Short mmCIF file of C-alpha atoms in Angstrom, two decimals:
data_model
loop_
_atom_site.label_atom_id
_atom_site.label_comp_id
_atom_site.label_asym_id
_atom_site.label_seq_id
_atom_site.Cartn_x
_atom_site.Cartn_y
_atom_site.Cartn_z
CA MET C 2 36.83 38.68 22.43
CA SER C 3 32.60 36.55 23.04
CA HIS C 4 34.96 33.33 22.61
CA ASN C 5 36.40 34.98 25.92
CA HIS C 6 32.93 34.40 27.85
CA ASP C 7 31.85 31.49 26.53
CA GLY C 8 33.17 28.79 29.33
CA HIS C 9 31.94 26.04 31.08
CA ASP C 10 28.03 27.52 31.79
CA HIS C 11 27.68 28.02 27.99
CA ASP C 12 28.83 24.99 27.52
CA HIS C 13 26.14 23.46 29.36
CA ASP C 14 23.41 26.07 28.29
CA GLY C 15 24.24 24.90 24.53
CA ARG C 16 23.30 21.00 25.48
CA ASP C 17 20.43 21.66 27.69
CA HIS C 18 18.80 23.95 24.81
CA GLU C 19 19.37 21.34 22.53
CA HIS C 20 17.71 18.66 24.40
CA HIS C 21 15.01 20.96 25.21
CA HIS C 22 14.42 22.26 21.67
CA GLY C 23 16.09 19.99 18.78
CA GLY C 24 12.51 20.18 16.77
CA LEU C 25 11.02 23.34 18.11
CA GLY C 26 9.91 26.46 15.69
CA HIS C 27 9.95 25.13 12.90
CA SER C 28 7.12 25.71 10.41
CA HIS C 29 4.45 22.72 10.25
CA ALA C 30 3.36 23.34 6.82
CA PRO C 31 4.95 20.79 4.23
CA GLU C 32 3.26 17.65 7.01
CA ASP C 33 0.32 19.26 7.75
CA PHE C 34 -0.15 21.56 3.91
CA GLY C 35 2.11 20.62 1.70
CA ALA C 36 -0.96 19.26 -0.58
CA ALA C 37 -2.72 23.03 0.49
CA PHE C 38 0.91 24.64 -1.38
CA ALA C 39 1.28 21.66 -4.15
CA ILE C 40 -3.06 22.70 -5.11
CA GLY C 41 -2.97 26.24 -4.63
CA THR C 42 0.60 26.57 -6.93
CA ALA C 43 -0.90 24.38 -9.03
CA LEU C 44 -4.41 27.13 -10.22
CA ASN C 45 -2.21 30.07 -9.99
CA LEU C 46 0.37 29.30 -12.05
CA GLY C 47 -2.63 27.84 -14.78
CA PHE C 48 -4.05 31.00 -13.63
CA VAL C 49 -1.20 32.92 -14.82
CA VAL C 50 -1.20 31.27 -18.18
CA VAL C 51 -4.81 31.86 -19.04
CA GLN C 52 -5.07 35.47 -17.65
CA VAL C 53 -1.68 35.93 -20.36
CA VAL C 54 -3.38 34.15 -23.23
CA PHE C 55 -6.34 35.78 -22.98
CA GLY C 56 -4.56 39.90 -22.07
CA LEU C 57 -3.01 38.99 -25.46
CA PHE C 58 -6.02 37.92 -27.09
CA ALA C 59 -8.32 41.34 -25.50
CA HIS C 60 -5.43 43.22 -25.66
CA SER C 61 -5.91 44.11 -22.00
CA LEU C 62 -2.59 45.52 -19.97
CA ALA C 63 -5.23 45.20 -16.28
CA LEU C 64 -4.68 40.74 -17.75
CA LEU C 65 -1.07 41.29 -17.86
CA ALA C 66 -0.63 43.35 -14.92
CA ASP C 67 -2.57 40.85 -12.96
CA ALA C 68 -0.88 38.13 -14.30
CA GLY C 69 2.03 39.63 -13.72
CA HIS C 70 1.00 39.89 -9.77
CA ASN C 71 -0.15 36.82 -9.96
CA LEU C 72 2.68 34.88 -11.29
CA GLY C 73 4.43 36.98 -8.32
CA ASP C 74 2.11 34.90 -6.05
CA VAL C 75 3.14 31.37 -7.35
CA PHE C 76 7.00 32.52 -6.33
CA GLY C 77 5.45 33.44 -2.95
CA LEU C 78 4.05 30.23 -2.38
CA LEU C 79 6.75 28.13 -3.61
CA LEU C 80 8.71 30.56 -1.37
CA ALA C 81 6.49 29.68 1.48
CA TRP C 82 6.72 25.80 0.42
CA TRP C 83 11.11 25.87 0.12
CA ALA C 84 11.38 27.53 3.42
CA SER C 85 9.19 25.14 5.00
CA HIS C 86 11.75 22.47 4.19
CA LEU C 87 14.96 25.33 4.13
CA VAL C 88 14.02 25.18 8.04
CA LYS C 89 14.36 21.59 9.11
CA SER C 90 17.51 21.35 6.75
CA ILE C 91 20.24 19.20 9.03
CA PRO C 92 23.65 21.10 10.48
CA THR C 93 26.66 20.44 8.33
CA GLU C 94 29.94 21.01 9.93
CA ARG C 95 29.80 24.24 7.65
CA ARG C 96 26.71 24.97 8.36
CA THR C 97 25.60 25.10 11.62
CA TYR C 98 22.37 26.45 11.25
CA GLY C 99 21.00 24.45 8.11
CA ARG C 100 19.92 25.88 5.54
CA GLY C 101 17.32 28.16 6.80
CA ARG C 102 18.25 31.50 6.15
CA ALA C 103 18.08 30.99 2.13
CA SER C 104 15.03 31.70 2.54
CA ILE C 105 15.31 35.30 3.33
CA LEU C 106 17.52 35.48 0.18
CA ALA C 107 14.75 33.98 -1.29
CA ALA C 108 12.25 36.69 -0.38
CA ARG C 109 14.30 39.26 -1.41
CA ALA C 110 15.36 37.68 -4.78
CA ASN C 111 10.83 37.46 -5.74
CA ALA C 112 10.38 41.50 -4.26
CA VAL C 113 13.09 42.58 -6.19
CA PHE C 114 11.78 40.36 -9.68
CA LEU C 115 8.80 41.76 -8.33
CA LEU C 116 9.57 45.23 -8.73
CA GLY C 117 10.75 44.91 -11.76
CA ALA C 118 7.97 43.44 -13.87
CA VAL C 119 5.89 46.51 -12.37
CA GLY C 120 8.52 48.99 -13.72
CA GLY C 121 7.85 47.19 -17.54
CA ILE C 122 4.09 47.25 -16.92
CA THR C 123 3.86 50.67 -15.37
CA TRP C 124 6.19 51.55 -18.71
CA GLU C 125 3.73 50.27 -21.00
CA ALA C 126 0.13 51.35 -19.66
CA VAL C 127 2.17 54.86 -19.68
CA ARG C 128 2.27 54.79 -23.49
CA ARG C 129 -1.29 53.25 -23.90
CA PHE C 130 -2.94 56.59 -22.92
CA HIS C 131 -0.71 58.24 -25.40
CA ASP C 132 -1.78 54.98 -28.27
CA PRO C 133 -4.97 53.29 -26.67
CA THR C 134 -5.88 49.85 -27.87
CA PRO C 135 -9.29 48.52 -28.22
CA VAL C 136 -9.59 46.07 -25.28
CA ALA C 137 -12.43 43.09 -24.95
CA GLY C 138 -14.20 44.05 -21.89
CA GLY C 139 -16.14 40.79 -22.03
CA THR C 140 -13.47 38.90 -21.76
CA VAL C 141 -11.76 40.36 -19.46
CA ILE C 142 -14.96 39.89 -17.00
CA TRP C 143 -15.00 36.33 -16.79
CA VAL C 144 -11.14 35.56 -16.71
CA ALA C 145 -10.63 37.74 -14.17
CA ALA C 146 -13.86 36.60 -12.50
CA LEU C 147 -12.73 33.17 -12.32
CA GLY C 148 -9.41 35.16 -10.97
CA ILE C 149 -11.86 35.41 -7.85
CA ALA C 150 -12.94 31.99 -7.86
CA ILE C 151 -9.23 30.58 -8.01
CA ASN C 152 -8.01 33.20 -5.29
CA THR C 153 -10.65 32.55 -3.19
CA ALA C 154 -10.17 28.67 -3.36
CA THR C 155 -6.85 28.78 -2.12
CA ALA C 156 -7.69 31.25 0.33
CA LEU C 157 -10.02 28.36 1.48
CA LEU C 158 -6.81 25.55 1.76
CA PHE C 159 -4.66 28.21 3.97
CA MET C 160 -7.83 29.38 6.90
CA ALA C 161 -7.39 26.47 8.71
CA GLY C 162 -3.82 27.14 9.60
CA ARG C 163 -3.81 30.52 9.30
CA LYS C 164 -3.46 30.98 13.31
CA GLY C 165 -0.35 28.62 13.69
CA ASP C 166 2.01 29.04 11.42
CA LEU C 167 3.80 32.13 9.66
CA ASN C 168 3.83 31.16 5.98
CA VAL C 169 0.47 29.29 6.26
CA LYS C 170 -1.29 32.69 7.18
CA GLY C 171 0.93 34.27 4.64
CA ALA C 172 0.04 32.80 1.79
CA PHE C 173 -3.93 33.00 3.01
CA LEU C 174 -3.86 37.05 3.27
CA HIS C 175 -1.88 37.31 -0.34
CA MET C 176 -4.56 35.42 -1.78
CA ALA C 177 -7.56 36.92 0.29
CA ALA C 178 -6.33 40.17 -1.02
CA ASP C 179 -5.54 38.75 -4.75
CA ALA C 180 -9.60 37.57 -4.63
CA ALA C 181 -10.06 41.53 -4.24
CA VAL C 182 -7.58 42.84 -6.83
CA SER C 183 -9.50 40.42 -9.27
CA ALA C 184 -12.95 42.00 -8.78
CA GLY C 185 -11.41 45.07 -8.82
CA VAL C 186 -10.86 44.12 -13.28
CA VAL C 187 -13.90 42.77 -12.84
CA VAL C 188 -15.42 46.05 -12.60
CA ALA C 189 -12.71 47.76 -14.84
CA GLY C 190 -13.83 45.08 -17.08
CA ILE C 191 -17.95 45.87 -16.78
CA ALA C 192 -17.02 49.50 -17.15
CA ILE C 193 -15.21 49.65 -19.98
CA PHE C 194 -18.10 47.13 -21.80
CA TYR C 195 -20.95 49.73 -21.04
CA THR C 196 -18.97 52.76 -21.73
CA GLY C 197 -16.12 51.95 -24.35
CA TRP C 198 -13.74 53.47 -21.90
CA HIS C 199 -10.92 52.76 -22.96
CA TRP C 200 -8.43 54.40 -20.83
CA LEU C 201 -10.10 52.63 -18.17
CA ASP C 202 -7.61 49.17 -18.69
CA PRO C 203 -4.10 51.22 -18.17
CA VAL C 204 -5.44 53.12 -15.11
CA THR C 205 -7.16 49.56 -13.88
CA SER C 206 -3.14 48.02 -14.81
CA LEU C 207 -1.08 51.17 -12.50
CA LEU C 208 -3.89 50.84 -9.79
CA ILE C 209 -3.10 46.88 -9.13
CA ASN C 210 0.68 48.11 -9.59
CA ALA C 211 -0.07 50.18 -6.56
CA ILE C 212 -1.42 47.40 -5.20
CA ILE C 213 1.82 45.11 -5.96
CA VAL C 214 4.61 47.69 -4.89
CA TRP C 215 2.62 47.93 -1.47
CA GLY C 216 3.06 44.56 -0.65
CA THR C 217 6.21 44.38 -2.30
CA TRP C 218 7.88 46.89 -0.80
CA GLY C 219 6.85 45.20 2.37
CA LEU C 220 8.43 41.70 1.54
CA LEU C 221 11.70 43.38 -0.05
CA ARG C 222 12.16 45.68 3.61
CA ASP C 223 11.62 42.94 5.97
CA ALA C 224 13.89 40.63 3.80
CA THR C 225 16.66 42.88 3.63
CA ASN C 226 16.24 43.52 7.97
CA LEU C 227 16.15 40.53 8.50
CA ALA C 228 19.24 39.64 6.32
CA LEU C 229 20.91 42.35 8.64
CA ASP C 230 20.44 40.58 12.07
CA ALA C 231 16.92 42.85 12.91
CA VAL C 232 14.86 41.62 15.65
CA PRO C 233 12.30 40.18 13.41
CA SER C 234 8.40 42.29 13.43
CA GLY C 235 6.41 41.09 16.12
CA ILE C 236 8.99 40.63 18.86
CA ASP C 237 9.35 43.11 21.18
CA THR C 238 12.94 43.45 22.64
CA ALA C 239 11.95 45.80 25.55
CA ALA C 240 9.50 43.18 26.74
CA VAL C 241 11.90 40.32 26.32
CA ARG C 242 15.05 41.75 28.41
CA SER C 243 11.91 42.85 31.13
CA TYR C 244 10.60 39.10 31.47
CA LEU C 245 14.53 37.91 31.26
CA GLU C 246 15.19 40.31 34.24
CA LYS C 247 12.47 39.66 36.52
CA LEU C 248 14.09 35.85 36.24
CA PRO C 249 15.04 34.56 39.94
CA GLU C 250 18.00 34.86 41.45
CA VAL C 251 18.77 36.71 37.61
CA VAL C 252 20.09 40.52 38.88
CA ALA C 253 21.49 41.64 35.40
CA VAL C 254 20.88 40.53 31.52
CA HIS C 255 22.91 42.43 29.21
CA ASP C 256 24.17 40.90 25.14
CA LEU C 257 21.00 40.45 24.25
CA HIS C 258 20.50 39.40 21.10
CA ILE C 259 17.22 38.87 18.87
CA TRP C 260 17.58 37.01 15.33
CA ALA C 261 16.17 35.60 12.27
CA LEU C 262 17.72 32.06 11.63
CA SER C 263 14.95 32.01 9.06
CA THR C 264 11.54 33.83 7.53
CA THR C 265 10.03 30.91 10.31
CA GLN C 266 12.89 30.73 13.21
CA THR C 267 14.52 32.97 15.32
CA ALA C 268 16.72 32.68 17.78
CA LEU C 269 18.03 34.55 21.29
CA THR C 270 21.40 34.88 22.97
CA VAL C 271 21.71 36.33 26.06
CA HIS C 272 24.02 36.67 29.51
CA LEU C 273 22.65 36.57 32.54
CA VAL C 274 24.14 37.44 36.02
CA LYS C 275 23.51 34.94 38.54
CA PRO C 276 25.92 36.07 41.67
CA ASP C 277 24.97 32.22 43.49
CA ALA C 278 26.43 30.85 40.20
CA GLU C 279 24.14 27.48 40.34
CA ILE C 280 22.88 26.30 37.32
CA ASP C 281 19.18 25.79 37.32
CA ASP C 282 18.16 22.98 34.51
CA GLY C 283 14.77 23.38 35.67
CA LEU C 284 14.84 27.01 35.92
CA LEU C 285 16.68 27.19 32.07
CA ALA C 286 14.12 24.81 30.89
CA ARG C 287 11.29 27.06 32.17
CA VAL C 288 13.20 29.92 30.51
CA TYR C 289 13.23 28.21 26.98
CA ASP C 290 9.64 26.90 27.07
CA GLU C 291 7.86 30.52 27.88
CA LEU C 292 10.46 32.07 24.83
CA ARG C 293 9.05 29.85 22.71
CA GLU C 294 5.55 29.86 24.04
CA ASN C 295 4.99 34.37 24.49
CA PHE C 296 7.43 35.72 22.26
CA GLY C 297 8.19 32.62 19.41
CA ILE C 298 11.39 32.41 19.81
CA ALA C 299 12.60 28.74 19.90
CA HIS C 300 16.20 28.77 19.25
CA ALA C 301 17.51 29.92 22.53
CA THR C 302 21.02 30.09 24.18
CA ILE C 303 22.13 31.43 27.65
CA GLN C 304 25.06 32.03 29.40
CA LEU C 305 24.88 32.65 33.23
CA GLU C 306 27.82 34.37 34.76
CA ARG C 307 28.87 34.93 38.44
CA GLY C 308 29.25 38.85 38.11
CA ASP C 309 32.66 38.66 39.57
CA ALA C 310 34.03 42.79 39.82
CA ALA C 311 37.15 40.60 39.71
CA HIS C 312 36.39 39.88 36.08
CA PRO C 313 34.27 41.57 34.06
CA CYS C 314 32.48 40.41 30.87
CA LEU C 315 33.74 42.40 28.21
CA LEU C 316 30.39 42.12 26.08
CA ALA C 317 27.81 43.76 29.44
CA PRO C 318 28.45 47.69 27.72
CA ALA C 319 25.40 47.92 25.76
CA HIS C 320 27.61 49.65 22.80
CA VAL C 321 29.56 46.62 22.59
CA VAL C 322 28.47 43.80 20.03
#
């Protein structure tokens, strides 16, 4: 039904969009933070190996739980790195938006994997309450302390770019939170070392699991929403509509859609009723720039209509998709 309303104005605007916004909205992480992603991934992957080896050696479920958490961090860093490349993939005849949307599917898969790992660790923690295993508290302390150093160093790699790129900001916040989690493991190790209360190990692992579930559930929810074409968090649809309604000579706005092309790029389509029927390239360029600057929407397609009552737009009613 919408194809009946994609006339000359829509085609013109599509070309104008490509002219003004061919490369906007993409993550700049590959150019500016490729080395940071590589170093952060290598550091965290090496730390996972250390935690698994010494977690088994010290019989520490807390270390193994944190190893699972840090393995999730590795996947998260790789996902952010991969996504920053996917959103730059060249459109093809079959994939006209490129492959950026695959980053949303990868985020969902990552979340499901982490939740499954949490389930297994929780089962083992509950079992250890009934059958406690001696824990080498000293080993737990120094391995977790190493984690504080690695996670803090990785967070610092992304500090400079956390305000300009969503992937970089996510990496920074995740690494900073992990440094705090490792600090919790250190506290538990010290307590076990001085008190001999080995039940603190499974308790700490359950607390770490709770943190993982908290963050992972949010990731799963957000990725699912994006996969279902929900408006990305942080974008106020009412504010976007209000902005469009106040444009010069525009008397009505309808068929407004905002959705994610990937985990870092947002698209918009809308019909603007402009009775004078003038296609104002300057106005369109201004709208594209302001949508990008004010709302983070860099891929916009605008269709202009006269509002002729004899030929009403079938997509105008609010309930019509």
